[in-house]
mmCIF file of C-alpha atoms and ligand atoms in Angstrom:
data_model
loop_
_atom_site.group_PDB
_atom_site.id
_atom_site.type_symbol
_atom_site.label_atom_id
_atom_site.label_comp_id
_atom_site.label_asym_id
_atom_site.label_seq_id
_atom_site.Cartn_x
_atom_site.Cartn_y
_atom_site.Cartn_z
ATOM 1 C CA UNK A 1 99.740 99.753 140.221
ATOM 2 C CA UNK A 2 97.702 103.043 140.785
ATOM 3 C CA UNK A 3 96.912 104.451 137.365
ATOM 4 C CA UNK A 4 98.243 108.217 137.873
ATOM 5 C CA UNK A 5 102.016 106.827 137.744
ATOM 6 C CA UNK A 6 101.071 104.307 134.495
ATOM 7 C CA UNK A 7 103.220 105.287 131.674
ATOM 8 C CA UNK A 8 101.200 105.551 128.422
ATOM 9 C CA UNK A 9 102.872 101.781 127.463
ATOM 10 C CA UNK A 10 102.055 100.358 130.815
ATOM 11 C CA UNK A 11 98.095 101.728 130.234
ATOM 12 C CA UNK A 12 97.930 99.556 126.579
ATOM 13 C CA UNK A 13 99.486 96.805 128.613
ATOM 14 C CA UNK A 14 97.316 96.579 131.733
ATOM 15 C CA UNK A 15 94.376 97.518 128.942
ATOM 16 C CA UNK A 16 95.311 95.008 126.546
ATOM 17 C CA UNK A 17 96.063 91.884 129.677
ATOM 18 C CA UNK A 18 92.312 92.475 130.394
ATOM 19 C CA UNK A 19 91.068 91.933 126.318
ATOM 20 C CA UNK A 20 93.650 89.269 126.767
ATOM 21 C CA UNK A 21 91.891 87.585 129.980
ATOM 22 C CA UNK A 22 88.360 88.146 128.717
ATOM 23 C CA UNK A 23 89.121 85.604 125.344
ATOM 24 C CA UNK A 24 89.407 89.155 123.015
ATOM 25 C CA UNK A 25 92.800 88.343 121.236
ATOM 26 C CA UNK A 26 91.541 85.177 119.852
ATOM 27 C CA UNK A 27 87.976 86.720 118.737
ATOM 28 C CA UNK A 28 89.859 89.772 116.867
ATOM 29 C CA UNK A 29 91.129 86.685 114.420
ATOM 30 C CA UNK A 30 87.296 86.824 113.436
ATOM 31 C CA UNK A 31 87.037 90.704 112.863
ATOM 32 C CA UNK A 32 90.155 90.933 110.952
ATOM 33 C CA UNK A 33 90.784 87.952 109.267
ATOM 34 C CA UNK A 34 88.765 89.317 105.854
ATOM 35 C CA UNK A 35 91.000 92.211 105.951
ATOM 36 C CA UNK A 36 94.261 90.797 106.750
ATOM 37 C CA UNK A 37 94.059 88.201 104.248
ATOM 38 C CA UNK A 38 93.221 89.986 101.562
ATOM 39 C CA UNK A 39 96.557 92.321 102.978
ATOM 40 C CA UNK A 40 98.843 89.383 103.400
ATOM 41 C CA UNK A 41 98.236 88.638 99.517
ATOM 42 C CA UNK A 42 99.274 92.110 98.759
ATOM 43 C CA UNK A 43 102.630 91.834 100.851
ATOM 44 C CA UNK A 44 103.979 88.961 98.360
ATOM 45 C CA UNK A 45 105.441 87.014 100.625
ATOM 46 C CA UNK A 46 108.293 84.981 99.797
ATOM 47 C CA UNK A 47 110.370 81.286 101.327
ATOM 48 C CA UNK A 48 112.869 83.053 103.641
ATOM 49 C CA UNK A 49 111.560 86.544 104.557
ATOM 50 C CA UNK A 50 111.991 88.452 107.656
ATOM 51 C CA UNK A 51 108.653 89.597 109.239
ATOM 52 C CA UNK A 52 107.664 91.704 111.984
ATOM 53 C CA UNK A 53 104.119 91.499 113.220
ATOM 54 C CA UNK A 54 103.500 94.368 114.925
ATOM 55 C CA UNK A 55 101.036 94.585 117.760
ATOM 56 C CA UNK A 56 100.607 91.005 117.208
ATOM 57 C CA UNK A 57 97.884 89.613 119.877
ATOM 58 C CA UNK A 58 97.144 86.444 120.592
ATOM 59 C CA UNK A 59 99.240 85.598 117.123
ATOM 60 C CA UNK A 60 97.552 84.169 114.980
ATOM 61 C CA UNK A 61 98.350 86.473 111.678
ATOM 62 C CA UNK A 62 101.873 86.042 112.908
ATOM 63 C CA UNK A 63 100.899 82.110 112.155
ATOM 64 C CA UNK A 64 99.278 83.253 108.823
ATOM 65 C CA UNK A 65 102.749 85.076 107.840
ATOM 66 C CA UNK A 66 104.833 82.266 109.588
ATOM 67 C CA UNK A 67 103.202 79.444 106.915
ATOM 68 C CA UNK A 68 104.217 81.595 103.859
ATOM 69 C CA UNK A 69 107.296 82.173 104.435
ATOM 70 C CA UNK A 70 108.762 79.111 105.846
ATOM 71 C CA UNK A 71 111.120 76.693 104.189
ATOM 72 C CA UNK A 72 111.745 76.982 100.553
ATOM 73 C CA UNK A 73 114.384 77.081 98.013
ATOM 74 C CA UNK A 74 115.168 80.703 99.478
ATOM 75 C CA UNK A 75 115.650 79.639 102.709
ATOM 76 C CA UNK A 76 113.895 79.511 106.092
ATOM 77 C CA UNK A 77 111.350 82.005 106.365
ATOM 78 C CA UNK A 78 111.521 83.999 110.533
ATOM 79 C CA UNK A 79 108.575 85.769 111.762
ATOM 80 C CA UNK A 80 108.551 87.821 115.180
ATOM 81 C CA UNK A 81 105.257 89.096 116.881
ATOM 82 C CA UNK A 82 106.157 92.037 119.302
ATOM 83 C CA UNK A 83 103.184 93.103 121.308
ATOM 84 C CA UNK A 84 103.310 95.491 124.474
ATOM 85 C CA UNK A 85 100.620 92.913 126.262
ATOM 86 C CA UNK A 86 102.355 90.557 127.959
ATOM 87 C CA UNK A 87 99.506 88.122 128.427
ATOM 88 C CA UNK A 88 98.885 88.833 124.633
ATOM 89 C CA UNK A 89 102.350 87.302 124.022
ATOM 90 C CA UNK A 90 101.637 84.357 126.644
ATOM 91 C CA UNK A 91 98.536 83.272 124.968
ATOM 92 C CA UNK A 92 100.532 84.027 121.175
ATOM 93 C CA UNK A 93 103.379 81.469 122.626
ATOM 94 C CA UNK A 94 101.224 78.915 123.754
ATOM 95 C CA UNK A 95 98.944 78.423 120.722
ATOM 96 C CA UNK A 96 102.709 78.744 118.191
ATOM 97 C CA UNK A 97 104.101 75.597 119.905
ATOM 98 C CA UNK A 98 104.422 73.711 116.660
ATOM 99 C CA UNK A 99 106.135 76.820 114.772
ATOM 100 C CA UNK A 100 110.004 76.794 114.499
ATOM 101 C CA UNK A 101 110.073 80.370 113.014
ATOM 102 C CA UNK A 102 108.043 82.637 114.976
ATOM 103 C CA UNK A 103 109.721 84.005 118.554
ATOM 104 C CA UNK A 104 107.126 86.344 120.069
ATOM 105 C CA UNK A 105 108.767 89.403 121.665
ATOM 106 C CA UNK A 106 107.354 91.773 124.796
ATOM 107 C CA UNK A 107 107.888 94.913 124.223
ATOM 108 C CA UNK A 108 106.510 98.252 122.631
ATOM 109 C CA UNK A 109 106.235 100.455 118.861
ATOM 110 C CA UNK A 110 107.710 102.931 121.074
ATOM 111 C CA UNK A 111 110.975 101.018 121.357
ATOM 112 C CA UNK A 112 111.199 98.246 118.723
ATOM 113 C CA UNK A 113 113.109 95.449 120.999
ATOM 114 C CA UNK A 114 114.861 94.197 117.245
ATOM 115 C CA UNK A 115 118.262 95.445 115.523
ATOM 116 C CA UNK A 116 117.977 97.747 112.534
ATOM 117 C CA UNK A 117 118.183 96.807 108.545
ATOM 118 C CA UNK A 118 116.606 93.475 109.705
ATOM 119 C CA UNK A 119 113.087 92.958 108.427
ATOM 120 C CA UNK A 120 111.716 92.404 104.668
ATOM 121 C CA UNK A 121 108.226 93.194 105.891
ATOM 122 C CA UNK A 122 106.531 94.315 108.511
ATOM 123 C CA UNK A 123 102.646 93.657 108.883
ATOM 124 C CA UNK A 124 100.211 95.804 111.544
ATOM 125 C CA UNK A 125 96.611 94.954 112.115
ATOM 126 C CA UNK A 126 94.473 97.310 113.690
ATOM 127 C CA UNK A 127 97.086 98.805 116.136
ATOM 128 C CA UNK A 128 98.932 101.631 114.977
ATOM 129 C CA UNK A 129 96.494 104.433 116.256
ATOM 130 C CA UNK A 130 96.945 103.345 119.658
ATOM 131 C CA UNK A 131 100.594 103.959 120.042
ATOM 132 C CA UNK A 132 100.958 107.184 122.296
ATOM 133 C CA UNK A 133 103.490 108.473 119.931
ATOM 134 C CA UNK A 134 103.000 107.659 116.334
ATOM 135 C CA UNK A 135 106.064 109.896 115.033
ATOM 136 C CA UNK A 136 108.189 107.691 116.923
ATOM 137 C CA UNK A 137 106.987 104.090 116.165
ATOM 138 C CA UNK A 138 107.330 105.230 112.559
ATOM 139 C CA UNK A 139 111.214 106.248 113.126
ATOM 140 C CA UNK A 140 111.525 102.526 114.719
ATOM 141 C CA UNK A 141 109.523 100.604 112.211
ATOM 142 C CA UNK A 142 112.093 102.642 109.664
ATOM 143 C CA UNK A 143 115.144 101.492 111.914
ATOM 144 C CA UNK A 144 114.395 97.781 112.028
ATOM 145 C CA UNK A 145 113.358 97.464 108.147
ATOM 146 C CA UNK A 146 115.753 96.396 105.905
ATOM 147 C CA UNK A 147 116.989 98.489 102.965
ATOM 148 C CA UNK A 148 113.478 98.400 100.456
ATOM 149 C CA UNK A 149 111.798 96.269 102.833
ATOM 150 C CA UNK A 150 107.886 96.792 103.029
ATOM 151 C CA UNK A 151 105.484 97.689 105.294
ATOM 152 C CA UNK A 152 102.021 97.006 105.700
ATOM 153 C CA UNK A 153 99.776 99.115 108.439
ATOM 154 C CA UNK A 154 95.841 98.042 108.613
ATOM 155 C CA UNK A 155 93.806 100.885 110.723
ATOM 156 C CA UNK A 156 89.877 100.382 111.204
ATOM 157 C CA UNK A 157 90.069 103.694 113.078
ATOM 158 C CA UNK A 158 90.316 106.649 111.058
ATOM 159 C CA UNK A 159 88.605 109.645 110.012
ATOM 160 C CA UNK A 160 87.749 108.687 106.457
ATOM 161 C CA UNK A 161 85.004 106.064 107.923
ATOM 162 C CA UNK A 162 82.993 107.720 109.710
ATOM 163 C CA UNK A 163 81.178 104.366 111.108
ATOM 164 C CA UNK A 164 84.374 104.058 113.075
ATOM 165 C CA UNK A 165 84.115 106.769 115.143
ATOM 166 C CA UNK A 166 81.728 105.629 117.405
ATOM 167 C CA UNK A 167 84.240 103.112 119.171
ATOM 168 C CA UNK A 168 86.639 106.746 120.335
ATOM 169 C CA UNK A 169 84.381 106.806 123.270
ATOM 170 C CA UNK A 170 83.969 103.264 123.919
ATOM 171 C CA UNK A 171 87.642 102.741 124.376
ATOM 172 C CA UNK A 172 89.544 102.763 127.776
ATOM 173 C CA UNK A 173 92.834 103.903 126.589
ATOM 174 C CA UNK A 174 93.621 106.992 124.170
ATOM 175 C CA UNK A 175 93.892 106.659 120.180
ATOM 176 C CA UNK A 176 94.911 109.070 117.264
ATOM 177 C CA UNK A 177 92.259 109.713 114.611
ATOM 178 C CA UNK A 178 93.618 110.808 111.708
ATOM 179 C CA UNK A 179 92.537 110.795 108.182
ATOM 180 C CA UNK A 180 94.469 108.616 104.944
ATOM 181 C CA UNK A 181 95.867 111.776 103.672
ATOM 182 C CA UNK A 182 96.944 112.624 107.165
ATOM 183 C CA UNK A 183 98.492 109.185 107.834
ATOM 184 C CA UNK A 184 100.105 109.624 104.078
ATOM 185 C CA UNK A 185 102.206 112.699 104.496
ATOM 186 C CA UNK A 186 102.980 111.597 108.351
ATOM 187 C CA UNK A 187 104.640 108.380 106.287
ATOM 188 C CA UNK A 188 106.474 110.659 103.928
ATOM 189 C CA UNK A 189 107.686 113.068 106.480
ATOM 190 C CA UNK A 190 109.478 109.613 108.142
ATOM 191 C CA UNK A 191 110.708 109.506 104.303
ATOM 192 C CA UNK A 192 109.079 106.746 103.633
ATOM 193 C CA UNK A 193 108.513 105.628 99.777
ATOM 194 C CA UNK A 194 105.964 104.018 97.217
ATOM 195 C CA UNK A 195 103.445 105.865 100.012
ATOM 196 C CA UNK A 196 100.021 104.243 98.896
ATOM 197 C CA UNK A 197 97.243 104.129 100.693
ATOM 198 C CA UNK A 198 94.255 101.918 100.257
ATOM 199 C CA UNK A 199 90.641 100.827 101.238
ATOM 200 C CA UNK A 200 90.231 97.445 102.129
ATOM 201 C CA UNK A 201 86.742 96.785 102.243
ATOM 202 C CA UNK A 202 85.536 93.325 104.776
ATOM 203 C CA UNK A 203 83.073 91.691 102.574
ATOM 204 C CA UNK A 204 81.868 89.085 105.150
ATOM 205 C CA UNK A 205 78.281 88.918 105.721
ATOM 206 C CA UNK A 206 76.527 89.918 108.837
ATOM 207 C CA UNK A 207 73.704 87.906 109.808
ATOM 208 C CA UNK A 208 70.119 90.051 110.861
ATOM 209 C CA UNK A 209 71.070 87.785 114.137
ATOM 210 C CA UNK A 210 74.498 88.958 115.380
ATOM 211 C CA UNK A 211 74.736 90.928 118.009
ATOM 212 C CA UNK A 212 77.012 94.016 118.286
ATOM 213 C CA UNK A 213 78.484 96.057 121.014
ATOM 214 C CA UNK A 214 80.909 98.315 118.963
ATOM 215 C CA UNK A 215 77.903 99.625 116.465
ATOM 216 C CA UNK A 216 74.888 101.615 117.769
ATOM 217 C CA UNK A 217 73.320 98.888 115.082
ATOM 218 C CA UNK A 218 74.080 96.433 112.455
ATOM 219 C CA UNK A 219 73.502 98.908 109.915
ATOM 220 C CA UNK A 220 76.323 100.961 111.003
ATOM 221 C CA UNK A 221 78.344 97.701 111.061
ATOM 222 C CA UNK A 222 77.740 96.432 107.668
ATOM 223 C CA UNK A 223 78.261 100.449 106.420
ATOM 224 C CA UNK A 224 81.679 99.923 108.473
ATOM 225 C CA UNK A 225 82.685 97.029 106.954
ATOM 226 C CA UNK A 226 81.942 98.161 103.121
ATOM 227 C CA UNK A 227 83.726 101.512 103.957
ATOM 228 C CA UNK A 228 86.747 99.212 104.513
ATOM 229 C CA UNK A 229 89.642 99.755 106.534
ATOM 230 C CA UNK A 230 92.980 101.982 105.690
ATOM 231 C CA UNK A 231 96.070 100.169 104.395
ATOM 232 C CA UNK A 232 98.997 101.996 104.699
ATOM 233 C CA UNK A 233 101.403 100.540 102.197
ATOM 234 C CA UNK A 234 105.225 102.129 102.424
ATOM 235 C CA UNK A 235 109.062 101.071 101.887
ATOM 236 C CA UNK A 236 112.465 101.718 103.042
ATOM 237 C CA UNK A 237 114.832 103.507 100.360
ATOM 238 C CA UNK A 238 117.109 101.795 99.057
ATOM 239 C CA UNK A 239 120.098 103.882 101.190
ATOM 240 C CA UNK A 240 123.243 102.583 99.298
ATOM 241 C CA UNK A 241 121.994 103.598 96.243
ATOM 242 C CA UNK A 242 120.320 106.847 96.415
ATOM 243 C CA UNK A 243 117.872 108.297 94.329
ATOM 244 C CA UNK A 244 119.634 111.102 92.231
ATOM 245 C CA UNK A 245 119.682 114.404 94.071
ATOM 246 C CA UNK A 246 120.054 112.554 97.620
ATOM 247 C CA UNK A 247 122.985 113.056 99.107
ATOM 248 C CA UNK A 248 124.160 110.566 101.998
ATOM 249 C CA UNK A 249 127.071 112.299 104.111
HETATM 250 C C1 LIG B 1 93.046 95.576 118.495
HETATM 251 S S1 LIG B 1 94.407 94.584 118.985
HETATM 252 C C2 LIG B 1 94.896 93.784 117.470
HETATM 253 C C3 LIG B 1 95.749 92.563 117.710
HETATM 254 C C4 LIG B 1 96.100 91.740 116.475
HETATM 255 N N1 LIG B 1 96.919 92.486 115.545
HETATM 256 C C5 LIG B 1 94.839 91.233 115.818
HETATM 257 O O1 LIG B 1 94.462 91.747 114.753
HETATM 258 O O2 LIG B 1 94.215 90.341 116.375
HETATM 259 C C6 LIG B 1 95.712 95.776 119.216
HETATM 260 C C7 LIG B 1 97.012 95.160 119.689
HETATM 261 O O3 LIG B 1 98.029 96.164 119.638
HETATM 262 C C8 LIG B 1 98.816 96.021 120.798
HETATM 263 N N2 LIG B 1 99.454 97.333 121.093
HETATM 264 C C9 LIG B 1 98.853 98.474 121.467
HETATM 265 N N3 LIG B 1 99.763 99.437 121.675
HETATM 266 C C10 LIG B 1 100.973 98.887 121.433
HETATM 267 C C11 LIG B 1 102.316 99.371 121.470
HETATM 268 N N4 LIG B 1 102.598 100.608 121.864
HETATM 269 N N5 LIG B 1 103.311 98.544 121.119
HETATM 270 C C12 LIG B 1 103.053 97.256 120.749
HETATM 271 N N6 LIG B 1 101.814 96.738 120.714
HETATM 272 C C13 LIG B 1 100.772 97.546 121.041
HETATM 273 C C14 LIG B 1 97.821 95.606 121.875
HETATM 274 O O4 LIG B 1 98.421 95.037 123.009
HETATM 275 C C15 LIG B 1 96.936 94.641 121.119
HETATM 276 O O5 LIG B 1 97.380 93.316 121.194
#
């Protein structure tokens, strides 16, 4: 397809089908595992949640989130990965064959392919500033939660690590740089609640050996790492009962 007539969806997609094809969504488990765990145990995950994984790759925190929330007293536990790379999704299907509760969805943040009120928690790992429109993603991750559900939003790109910043010109598609207070009041102008936001620091070693393309050295890299990444922690108010001085018409 010639590039000028590429929406800003189909340019992640066509970007995001090469990382796909060149092994990338399975290495990312690698790079964000650290962070994602130590996320996951902050989400409280319960037997016989709902969860969205948002931007989900190759899957394999959807499997993560699928495990802790699968059968149990409470019920059987669903988890859907929604990614706008189709071959993303492929490769996310293929290596979930033994899961009964995860359905991996095509589709885009832009235009959350899911019915509103529906999900207890949603989980993002490093994908949020890449969605052309950020104001609107937020309005559908707000549709699709469920009343005081939870949502989770892990972003190694931002302004308040500066170690970051050296990947904006490295990458082939456009992303949003903002900094955590930024990325706070854009959360509470989608009136959002509980707005916290947190850095989550990846304390895995880096060996004098390992080779990096993202860092002008491993310096930079381990600096990266111990500056942490930006969690984004939110929920949906409660709209049936309103906080006094809402009014619902
Ligand atoms: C850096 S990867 C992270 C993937 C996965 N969460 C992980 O940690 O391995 C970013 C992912 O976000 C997806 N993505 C980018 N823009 C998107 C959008 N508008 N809607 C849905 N997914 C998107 C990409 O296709 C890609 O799989």
């Amino acid at each position: 397809m010639p590039e000028k007539s590429q929406t800003p969806d189909e340019k992640l997609q066509h970007e995001f089908n090469r990382w796909a094809q060149e092994g990338e969504g399975e290495k990312m488990e690698r790079h964000h595992l650290n962070i994602t765990e130590k996320t996951i145990r902050l989400m409280d995950l319960r037997p016989g949640e709902r969860v969205l994984d948002l931007g989900c790759g190759s899957g394999w925190a959807t499997r993560l989130l699928a495990r802790l929330v699968a059968d149990g007293p409470e019920g059987f536990g669903q988890v859907v990965g929604v990614d706008v790379s189709d071959e993303m999704i492929r490769q996310a299907r293929a290596a979930s064959k033994d899961f009964e509760n995860i359905l991996y969805v095509w589709g885009s943040a832009q235009q959350i392919p899911w019915e509103e009120n529906f999900f207890d928690k949603v989980l993002s790992v490093e994908s949020f500033y890449y969605y052309p429109d950020q104001d609107r993603a937020l309005a559908e991750l707000f549709r699709v939660l469920a009343p005081r559900g939870r949502m989770f939003i892990l972003i190694n790109l931002y302004k308040d690590n500066p170690y970051s910043l050296q990947w904006v010109d490295k990458l082939k598609v456009p992303v949003h740089v903002r900094s955590s207070v930024e990325y706070v009041e854009l959360l509470k102008k989608h009136a959002f609640e509980n707005v916290e936001a947190r850095q989550i620091p990846d304390d895995t070693p880096t060996p004098d050996d390992y080779e990096t393309k993202s860092f002008r050295n491993l310096d930079d890299l381990r600096a990266f790492k111990k500056t942490g990444a930006l969690l984004l922690m939110a929920s949906k108010p409660d709209l049936r009962t309103p906080a006094p001085g809402y009014t619902i018409y």
